[in-house]
CSV table of C-alpha atoms in Angstrom, one decimal:
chain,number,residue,atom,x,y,z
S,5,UNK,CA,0.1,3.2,-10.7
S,6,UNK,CA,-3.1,1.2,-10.1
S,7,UNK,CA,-3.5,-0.4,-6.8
S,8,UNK,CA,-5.7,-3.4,-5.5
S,9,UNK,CA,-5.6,-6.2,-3.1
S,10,UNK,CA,-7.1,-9.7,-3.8
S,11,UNK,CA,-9.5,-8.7,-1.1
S,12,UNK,CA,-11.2,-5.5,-2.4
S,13,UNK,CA,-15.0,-6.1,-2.8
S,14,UNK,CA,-14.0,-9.6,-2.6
S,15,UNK,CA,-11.4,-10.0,-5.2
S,16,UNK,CA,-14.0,-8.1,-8.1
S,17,UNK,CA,-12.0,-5.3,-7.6
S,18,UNK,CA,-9.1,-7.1,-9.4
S,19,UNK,CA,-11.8,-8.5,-11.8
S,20,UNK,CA,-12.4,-5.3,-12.8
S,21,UNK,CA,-9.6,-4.1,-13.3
S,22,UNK,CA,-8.0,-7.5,-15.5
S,23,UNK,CA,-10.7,-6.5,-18.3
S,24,UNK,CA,-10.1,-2.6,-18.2
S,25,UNK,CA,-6.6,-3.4,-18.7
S,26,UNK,CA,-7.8,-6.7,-21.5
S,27,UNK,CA,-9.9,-3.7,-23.4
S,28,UNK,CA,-7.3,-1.6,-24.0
S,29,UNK,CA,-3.9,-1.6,-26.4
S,30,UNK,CA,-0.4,-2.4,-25.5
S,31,UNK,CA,0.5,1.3,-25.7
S,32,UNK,CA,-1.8,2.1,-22.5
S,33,UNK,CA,-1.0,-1.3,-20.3
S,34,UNK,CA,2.7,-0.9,-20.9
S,35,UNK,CA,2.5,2.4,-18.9
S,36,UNK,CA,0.8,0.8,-16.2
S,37,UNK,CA,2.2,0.0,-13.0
S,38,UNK,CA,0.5,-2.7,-11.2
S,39,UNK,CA,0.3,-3.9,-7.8
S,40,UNK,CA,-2.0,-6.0,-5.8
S,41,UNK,CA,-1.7,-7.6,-2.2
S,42,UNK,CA,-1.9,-10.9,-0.5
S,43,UNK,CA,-2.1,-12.1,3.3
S,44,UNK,CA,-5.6,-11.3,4.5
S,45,UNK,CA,-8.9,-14.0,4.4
S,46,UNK,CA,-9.5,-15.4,0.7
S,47,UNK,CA,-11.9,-18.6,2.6
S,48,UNK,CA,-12.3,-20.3,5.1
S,49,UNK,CA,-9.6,-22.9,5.7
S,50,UNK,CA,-7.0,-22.0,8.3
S,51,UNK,CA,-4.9,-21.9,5.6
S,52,UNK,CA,-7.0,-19.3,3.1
S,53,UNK,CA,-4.9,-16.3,4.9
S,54,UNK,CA,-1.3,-15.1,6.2
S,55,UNK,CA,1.8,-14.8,4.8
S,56,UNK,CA,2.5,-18.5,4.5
S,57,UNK,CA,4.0,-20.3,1.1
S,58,UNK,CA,1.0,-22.2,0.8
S,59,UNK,CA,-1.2,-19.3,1.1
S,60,UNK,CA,0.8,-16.7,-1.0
S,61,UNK,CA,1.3,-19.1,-3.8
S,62,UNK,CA,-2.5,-19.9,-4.6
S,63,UNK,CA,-3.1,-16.3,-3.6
S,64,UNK,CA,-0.9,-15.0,-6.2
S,65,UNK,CA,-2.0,-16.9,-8.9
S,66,UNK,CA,-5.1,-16.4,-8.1
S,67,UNK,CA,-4.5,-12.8,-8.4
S,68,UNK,CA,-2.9,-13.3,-11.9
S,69,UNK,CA,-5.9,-15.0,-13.0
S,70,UNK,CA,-8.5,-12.4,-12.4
S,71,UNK,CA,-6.4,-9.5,-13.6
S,72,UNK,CA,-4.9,-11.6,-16.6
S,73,UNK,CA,-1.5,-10.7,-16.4
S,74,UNK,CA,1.6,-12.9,-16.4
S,75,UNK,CA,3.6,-10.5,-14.0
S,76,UNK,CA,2.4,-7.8,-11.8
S,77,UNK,CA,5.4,-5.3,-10.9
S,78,UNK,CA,4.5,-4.9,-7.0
S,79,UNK,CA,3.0,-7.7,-4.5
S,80,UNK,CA,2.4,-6.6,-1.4
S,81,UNK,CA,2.1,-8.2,1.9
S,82,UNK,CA,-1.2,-6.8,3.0
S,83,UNK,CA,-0.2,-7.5,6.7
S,84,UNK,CA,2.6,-8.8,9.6
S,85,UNK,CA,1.6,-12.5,10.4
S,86,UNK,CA,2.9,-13.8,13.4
S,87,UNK,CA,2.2,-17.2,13.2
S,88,UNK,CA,4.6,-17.5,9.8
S,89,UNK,CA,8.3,-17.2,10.3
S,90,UNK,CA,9.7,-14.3,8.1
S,91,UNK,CA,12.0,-16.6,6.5
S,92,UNK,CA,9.7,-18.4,4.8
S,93,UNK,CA,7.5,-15.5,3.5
S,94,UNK,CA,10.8,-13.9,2.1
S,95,UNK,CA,11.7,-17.0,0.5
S,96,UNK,CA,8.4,-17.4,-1.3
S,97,UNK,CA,8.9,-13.9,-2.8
S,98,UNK,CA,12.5,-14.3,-3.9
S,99,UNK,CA,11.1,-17.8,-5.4
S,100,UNK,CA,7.9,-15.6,-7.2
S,101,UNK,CA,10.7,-12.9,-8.6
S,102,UNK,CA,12.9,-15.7,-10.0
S,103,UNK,CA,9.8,-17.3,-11.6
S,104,UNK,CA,8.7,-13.9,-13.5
S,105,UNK,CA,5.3,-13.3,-11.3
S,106,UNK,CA,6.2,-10.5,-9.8
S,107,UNK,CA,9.3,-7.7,-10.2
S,108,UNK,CA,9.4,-6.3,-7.0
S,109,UNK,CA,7.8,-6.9,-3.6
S,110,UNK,CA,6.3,-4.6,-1.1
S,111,UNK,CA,4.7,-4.2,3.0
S,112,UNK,CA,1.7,-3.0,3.9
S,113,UNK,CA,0.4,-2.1,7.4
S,114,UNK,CA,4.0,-3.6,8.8
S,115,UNK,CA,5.1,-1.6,12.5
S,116,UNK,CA,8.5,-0.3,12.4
S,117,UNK,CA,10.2,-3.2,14.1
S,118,UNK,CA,8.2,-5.6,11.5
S,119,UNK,CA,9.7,-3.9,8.8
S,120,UNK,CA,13.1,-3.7,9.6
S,121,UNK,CA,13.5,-7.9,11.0
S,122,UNK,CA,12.1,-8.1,7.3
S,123,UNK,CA,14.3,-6.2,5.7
S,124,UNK,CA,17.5,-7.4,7.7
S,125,UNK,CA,16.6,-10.7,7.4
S,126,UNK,CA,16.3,-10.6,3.7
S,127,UNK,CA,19.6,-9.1,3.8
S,128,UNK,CA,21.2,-11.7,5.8
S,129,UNK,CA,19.2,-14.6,3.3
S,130,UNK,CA,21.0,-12.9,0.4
S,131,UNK,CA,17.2,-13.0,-1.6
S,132,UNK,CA,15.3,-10.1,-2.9
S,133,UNK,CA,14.5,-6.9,-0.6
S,134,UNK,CA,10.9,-5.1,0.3
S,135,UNK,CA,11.1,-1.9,-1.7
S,136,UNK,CA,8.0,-0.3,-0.5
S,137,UNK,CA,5.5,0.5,2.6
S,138,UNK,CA,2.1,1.2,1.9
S,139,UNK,CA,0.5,2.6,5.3
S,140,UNK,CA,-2.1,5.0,6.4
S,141,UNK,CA,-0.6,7.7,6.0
S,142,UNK,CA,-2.4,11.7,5.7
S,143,UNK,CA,-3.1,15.3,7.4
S,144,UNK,CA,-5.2,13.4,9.6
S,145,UNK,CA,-3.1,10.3,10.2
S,146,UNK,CA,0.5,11.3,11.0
S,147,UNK,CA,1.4,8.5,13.3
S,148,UNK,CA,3.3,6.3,11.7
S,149,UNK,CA,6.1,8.9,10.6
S,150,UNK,CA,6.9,8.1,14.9
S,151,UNK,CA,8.7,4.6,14.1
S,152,UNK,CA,7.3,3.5,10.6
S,153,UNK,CA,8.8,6.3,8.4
S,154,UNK,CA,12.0,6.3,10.0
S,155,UNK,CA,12.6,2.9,9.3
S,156,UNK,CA,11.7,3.1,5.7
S,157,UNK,CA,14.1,5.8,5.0
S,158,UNK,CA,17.4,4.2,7.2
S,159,UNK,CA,16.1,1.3,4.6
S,160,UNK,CA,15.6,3.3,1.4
S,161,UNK,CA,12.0,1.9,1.2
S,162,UNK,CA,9.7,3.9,-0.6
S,163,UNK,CA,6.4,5.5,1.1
S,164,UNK,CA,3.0,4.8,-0.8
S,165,UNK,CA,0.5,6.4,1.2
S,166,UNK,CA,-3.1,5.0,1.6
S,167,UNK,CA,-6.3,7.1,2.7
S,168,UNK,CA,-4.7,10.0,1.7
S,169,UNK,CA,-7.5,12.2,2.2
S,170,UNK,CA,-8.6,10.6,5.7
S,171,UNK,CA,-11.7,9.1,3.7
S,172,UNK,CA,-13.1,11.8,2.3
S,173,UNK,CA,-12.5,14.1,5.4
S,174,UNK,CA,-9.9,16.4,4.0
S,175,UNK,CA,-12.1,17.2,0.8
S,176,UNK,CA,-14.0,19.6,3.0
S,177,UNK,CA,-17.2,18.0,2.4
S,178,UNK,CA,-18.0,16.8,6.0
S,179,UNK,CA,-19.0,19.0,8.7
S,180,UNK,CA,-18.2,18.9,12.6
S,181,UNK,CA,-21.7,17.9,13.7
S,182,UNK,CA,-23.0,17.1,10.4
S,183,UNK,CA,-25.1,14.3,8.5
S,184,UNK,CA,-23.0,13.0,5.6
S,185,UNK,CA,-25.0,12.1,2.5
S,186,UNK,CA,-25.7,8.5,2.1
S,187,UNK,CA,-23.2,7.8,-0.6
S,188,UNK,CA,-19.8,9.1,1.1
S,189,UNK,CA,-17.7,6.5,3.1
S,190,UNK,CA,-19.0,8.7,6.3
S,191,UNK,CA,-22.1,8.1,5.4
S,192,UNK,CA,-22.0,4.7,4.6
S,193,UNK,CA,-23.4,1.1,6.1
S,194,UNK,CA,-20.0,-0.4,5.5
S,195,UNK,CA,-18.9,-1.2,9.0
S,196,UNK,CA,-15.2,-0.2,8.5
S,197,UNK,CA,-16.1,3.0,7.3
S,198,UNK,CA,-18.3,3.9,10.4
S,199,UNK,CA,-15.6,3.0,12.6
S,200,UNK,CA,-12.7,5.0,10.5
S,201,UNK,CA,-14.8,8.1,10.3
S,202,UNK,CA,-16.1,8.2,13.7
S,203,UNK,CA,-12.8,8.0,14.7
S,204,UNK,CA,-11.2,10.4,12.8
S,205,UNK,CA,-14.6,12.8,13.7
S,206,UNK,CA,-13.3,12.4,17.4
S,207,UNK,CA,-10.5,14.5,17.2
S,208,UNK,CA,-10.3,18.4,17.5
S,209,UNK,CA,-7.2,18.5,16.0
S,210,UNK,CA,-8.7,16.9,12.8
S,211,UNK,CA,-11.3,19.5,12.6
S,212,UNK,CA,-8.8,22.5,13.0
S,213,UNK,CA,-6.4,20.7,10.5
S,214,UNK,CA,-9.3,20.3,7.7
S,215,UNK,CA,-10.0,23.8,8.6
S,216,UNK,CA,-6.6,24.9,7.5
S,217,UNK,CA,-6.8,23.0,4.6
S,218,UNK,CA,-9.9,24.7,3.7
S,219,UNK,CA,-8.5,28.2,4.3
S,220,UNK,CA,-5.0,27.1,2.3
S,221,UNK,CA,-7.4,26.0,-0.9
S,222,UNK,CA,-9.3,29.2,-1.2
S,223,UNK,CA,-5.8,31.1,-0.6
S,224,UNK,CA,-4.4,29.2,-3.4
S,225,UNK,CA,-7.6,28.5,-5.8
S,226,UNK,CA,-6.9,25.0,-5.4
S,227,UNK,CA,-9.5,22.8,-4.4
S,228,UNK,CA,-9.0,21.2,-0.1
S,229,UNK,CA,-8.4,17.2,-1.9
S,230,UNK,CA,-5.8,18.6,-4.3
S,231,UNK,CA,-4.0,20.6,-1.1
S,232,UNK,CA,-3.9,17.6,1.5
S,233,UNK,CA,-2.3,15.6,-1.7
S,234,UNK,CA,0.2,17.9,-2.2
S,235,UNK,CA,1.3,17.7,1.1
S,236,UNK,CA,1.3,14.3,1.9
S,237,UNK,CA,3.1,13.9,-1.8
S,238,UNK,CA,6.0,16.3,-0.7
S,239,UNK,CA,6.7,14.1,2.7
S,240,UNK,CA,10.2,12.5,2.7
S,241,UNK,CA,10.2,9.3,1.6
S,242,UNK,CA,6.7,9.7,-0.2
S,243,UNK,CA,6.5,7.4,-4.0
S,244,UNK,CA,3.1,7.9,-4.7
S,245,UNK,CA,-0.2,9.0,-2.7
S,246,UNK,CA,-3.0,6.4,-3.1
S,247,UNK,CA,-6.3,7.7,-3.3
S,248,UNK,CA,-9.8,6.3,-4.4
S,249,UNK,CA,-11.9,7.9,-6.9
S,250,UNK,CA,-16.2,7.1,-6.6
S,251,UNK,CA,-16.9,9.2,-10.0
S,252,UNK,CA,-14.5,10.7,-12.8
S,253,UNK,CA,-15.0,14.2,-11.4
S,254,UNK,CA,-13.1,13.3,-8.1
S,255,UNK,CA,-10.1,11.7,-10.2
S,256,UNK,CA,-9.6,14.5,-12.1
S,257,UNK,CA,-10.1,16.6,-9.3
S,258,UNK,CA,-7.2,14.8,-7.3
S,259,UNK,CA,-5.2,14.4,-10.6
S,260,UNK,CA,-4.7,18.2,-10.4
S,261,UNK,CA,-2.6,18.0,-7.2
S,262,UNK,CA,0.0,17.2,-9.7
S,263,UNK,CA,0.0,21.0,-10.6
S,264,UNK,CA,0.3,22.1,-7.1
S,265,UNK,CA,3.4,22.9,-5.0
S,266,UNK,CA,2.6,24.3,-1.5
S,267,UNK,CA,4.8,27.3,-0.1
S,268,UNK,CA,6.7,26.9,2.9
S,269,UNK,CA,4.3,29.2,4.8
S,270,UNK,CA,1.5,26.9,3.9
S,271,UNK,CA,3.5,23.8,4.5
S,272,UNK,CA,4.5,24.7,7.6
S,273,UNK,CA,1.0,25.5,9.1
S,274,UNK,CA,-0.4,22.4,7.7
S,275,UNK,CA,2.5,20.5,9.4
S,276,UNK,CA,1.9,22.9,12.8
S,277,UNK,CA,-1.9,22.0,13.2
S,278,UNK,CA,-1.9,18.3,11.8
S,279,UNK,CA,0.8,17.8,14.7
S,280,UNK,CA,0.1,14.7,16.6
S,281,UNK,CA,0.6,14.8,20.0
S,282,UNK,CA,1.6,11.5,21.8
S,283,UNK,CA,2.4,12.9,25.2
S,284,UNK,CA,6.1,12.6,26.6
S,285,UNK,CA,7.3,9.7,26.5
S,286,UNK,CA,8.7,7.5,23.8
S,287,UNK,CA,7.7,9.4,20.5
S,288,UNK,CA,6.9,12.9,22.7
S,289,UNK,CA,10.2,15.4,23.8
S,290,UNK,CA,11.3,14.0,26.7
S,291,UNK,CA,11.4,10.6,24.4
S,292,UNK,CA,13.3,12.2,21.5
S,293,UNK,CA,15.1,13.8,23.1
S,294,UNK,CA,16.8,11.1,24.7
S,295,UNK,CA,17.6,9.7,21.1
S,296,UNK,CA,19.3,12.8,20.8
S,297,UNK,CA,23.1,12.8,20.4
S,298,UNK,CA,25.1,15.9,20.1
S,299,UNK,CA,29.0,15.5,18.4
S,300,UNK,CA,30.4,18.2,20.4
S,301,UNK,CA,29.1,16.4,23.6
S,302,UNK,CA,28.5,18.4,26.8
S,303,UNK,CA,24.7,19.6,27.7
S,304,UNK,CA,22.7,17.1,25.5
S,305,UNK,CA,18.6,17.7,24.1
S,306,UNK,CA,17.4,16.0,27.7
S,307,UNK,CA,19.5,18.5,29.4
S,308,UNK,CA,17.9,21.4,27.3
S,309,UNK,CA,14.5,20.2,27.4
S,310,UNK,CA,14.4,19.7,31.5
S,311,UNK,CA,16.3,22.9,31.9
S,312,UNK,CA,16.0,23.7,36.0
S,313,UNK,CA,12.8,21.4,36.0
S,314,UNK,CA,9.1,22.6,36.4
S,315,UNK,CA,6.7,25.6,37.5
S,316,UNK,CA,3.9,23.5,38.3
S,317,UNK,CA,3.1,22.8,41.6
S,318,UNK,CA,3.3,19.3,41.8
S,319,UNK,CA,6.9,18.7,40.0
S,320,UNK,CA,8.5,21.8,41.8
S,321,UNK,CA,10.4,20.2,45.0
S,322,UNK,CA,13.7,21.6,45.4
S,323,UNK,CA,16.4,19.2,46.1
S,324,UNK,CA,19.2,19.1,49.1
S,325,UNK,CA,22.7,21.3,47.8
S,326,UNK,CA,25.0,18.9,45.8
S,327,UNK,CA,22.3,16.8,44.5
S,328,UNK,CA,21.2,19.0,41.4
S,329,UNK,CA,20.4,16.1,38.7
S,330,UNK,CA,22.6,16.9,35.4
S,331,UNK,CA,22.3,15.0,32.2
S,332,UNK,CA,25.2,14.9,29.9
C-alpha cells in the first residue's frame, strides 16, 4: 500500500509518486494499492477545502491527474468538517464509486462519535460504507483506542495506523535532553514537527516506553523501529501500519518488522508502560467501569472498583448506619 494526501509537500508528493508508478510495468502497479486524501486547504477560496461536493470533486480529479491513474482504490477524508452536512459528503463518494474513481472510501483523523453518525448514516442512505480509519495511532500515541478504536471495530472498519513510530521517537535515535541532528523530523524547521516532538518529548511515560522498546530490541536482535511496528501491527483491528521512509536503509529496516512476532511477555510490557493514563473519569476505572455490565447481575465493576471507599484522608468520612451507598 502506498499512501498520500493531495496535500503532502503541496500535492508533489502525489507528483512523485504518478511517475514512479508511469516508469514502471503493469506487473508492479497492479500490486499496488493506492490511496490518497481530500478535505484539507488546496487554495485559497472558501471553497478550496472541506468535505463538500464541490471541493471533493475538483479535489479528486485533481488527485487523479497528478498521480495518472483512472481509479485509486482508497480516498480518504483527511478530516470531520462541520460546516458540510454528512449527507452530502457520503453522497459524493457513493457518486465517485459508481463512476469508477475510486473502489472504496476511507476516514482519517474522524473522533469516535464522527465516525459512527458517518457510518450510520450511510447505512440509513443505503450508499457505500467507510471501510477504514487512518489515525495517529503508536507506542507513544494510544489515545484514540479510548473511543476511536472501539467504534471501528463495533463497525468492522479497518485501522491504518499513521506515525507509527511517534516521528522518529520509537527508533531509539533521540535522547531525553538531547540535540537531534538537523535532518530528523525532531530536528527540523518544519513547524508541525517542532510542535509533535516537543510534545511527545514532554512525557515521562514516552521516555520509559522508548526505553522498553530499546531493552525489547536488543533482547530480540531486532532493531527498536521494527519492535514498535510489530506491536502496533498486532493491535485489534490494525490493516496496515503507515510509516515514512527518508532513505532506503530505513524502509528496509521497517520492512523487517514483517519477520517479527513479539511474545506475550514482551507484548505485555510494552502495553504496561505505553499505558495512557486519563485519570478517572470517562475513559479512566471509575468511567469504565460504569460501562460495565455483568449477565449474572448482582455486585457490578463500580461496586468492585469503590469497594468500602478510600484510605486517604480527604475521601475517608464515614457515613450515618443504614446509609452505606451500594451499587448494583
Amino acid at each position: 500500500m502506498v499512501d498520500t494526501s493531495d496535500v503532502y509537500s503541496g500535492s508533489v508528493s502525489e507528483q512523485i509518486i504518478g511517475r514512479w508508478l508511469a516508469a514502471r510495468p503493469r506487473e508492479v502497479t497492479d500490486r499496488v494499492v493506492l490511496t490518497t486524501k481530500g478535505r484539507f486547504t488546496t487554495g485559497p477560496g472558501v471553497n478550496d477545502l472541506g468535505l463538500s461536493r464541490r471541493h471533493l470533486h475538483r479535489a479528486l480529479d485533481a488527485s487523479l491527474r497528478r498521480l495518472g491513474v483512472e481509479t485509486v482504490d482508497l480516498y480518504q477524508m483527511h478530516g470531520w468538517d462541520a460546516h458540510t452536512p454528512i449527507e452530502e459528503t457520503l453522497s459524493f463518494l457513493d457518486d465517485a464509486v459508481r463512476a469508477g474513481k475510486i473502489h472504496y472510501a476511507g476516514l482519517s483523523n474522524f473522533t469516535g462519535w464522527q465516525l459512527q453518525l458517518t457510518v450510520s448514516t450511510a447505512k440509513a442512505m443505503s450508499v457505500h460504507v467507510p471501510l477504514t480509519l487512518q489515525q495517529q495511532y503508536s507506542l507513544l500515541s494510544r489515545e484514540s483506542e479510548f473511543e476511536m478504536v472501539p467504534a471501528a471495530l463495533h463497525n468492522r472498519i479497518g485501522l491504518l495506523p499513521w506515525s507509527p513510530l511517534a516521528g522518529g521517537y520509537l527508533t531509539g535515535k533521540y535522547q531525553r535532553g538531547g540535540t537531534p541532528a538537523a535532518h530528523t523530523r525532531a530536528g527540523s524547521s518544519n513547524e508541525l514537527y517542532q510542535w509533535v516532538s516537543a510534545e511527545y518529548a514532554a512525557s515521562d511515560r514516552n521516555w520509559a516506553t522508548i526505553d522498553e522498546v530499546v531493552r525489547i530490541a536488543e533482547e530480540t536482535g531486532a532493531t527498536p523501529a521494527q519492535v514498535a511496528l510489530s506491536w502496533i501491527a498486532d493491535r485489534p483491528g490494525v490493516i496496515a501500519p503507515i510509516f515514512g521512509a527518508r532513505t532506503p536503509e530505513q524502509l528496509h529496516d521497517s520492512l523487517g518488522a514483517v519477520d517479527l512476532t513479539l511474545d506475550d511477555e514482551a507484548t505485555a510490557a510494552l502495553d504496561k508502560t505505553s499505558a495512557p493514563t486519563p485519570g478517572g473519569y470517562p475513559y479512566g476505572a471509575f468511567g469504565t467501569s460504569q460501562r460495565d455490565r455483568r449477565l449474572q447481575g448482582g455486585d457490578q465493576a463500580l461496586g468492585d472498583l469503590i469497594g468500602s471507599g478510600s484510605n486517604q484522608p480527604t475521601g475517608r468520612v464515614s457515613a450515618p448506619a443504614g446509609q452505606r451507598s451500594s451499587v448494583r
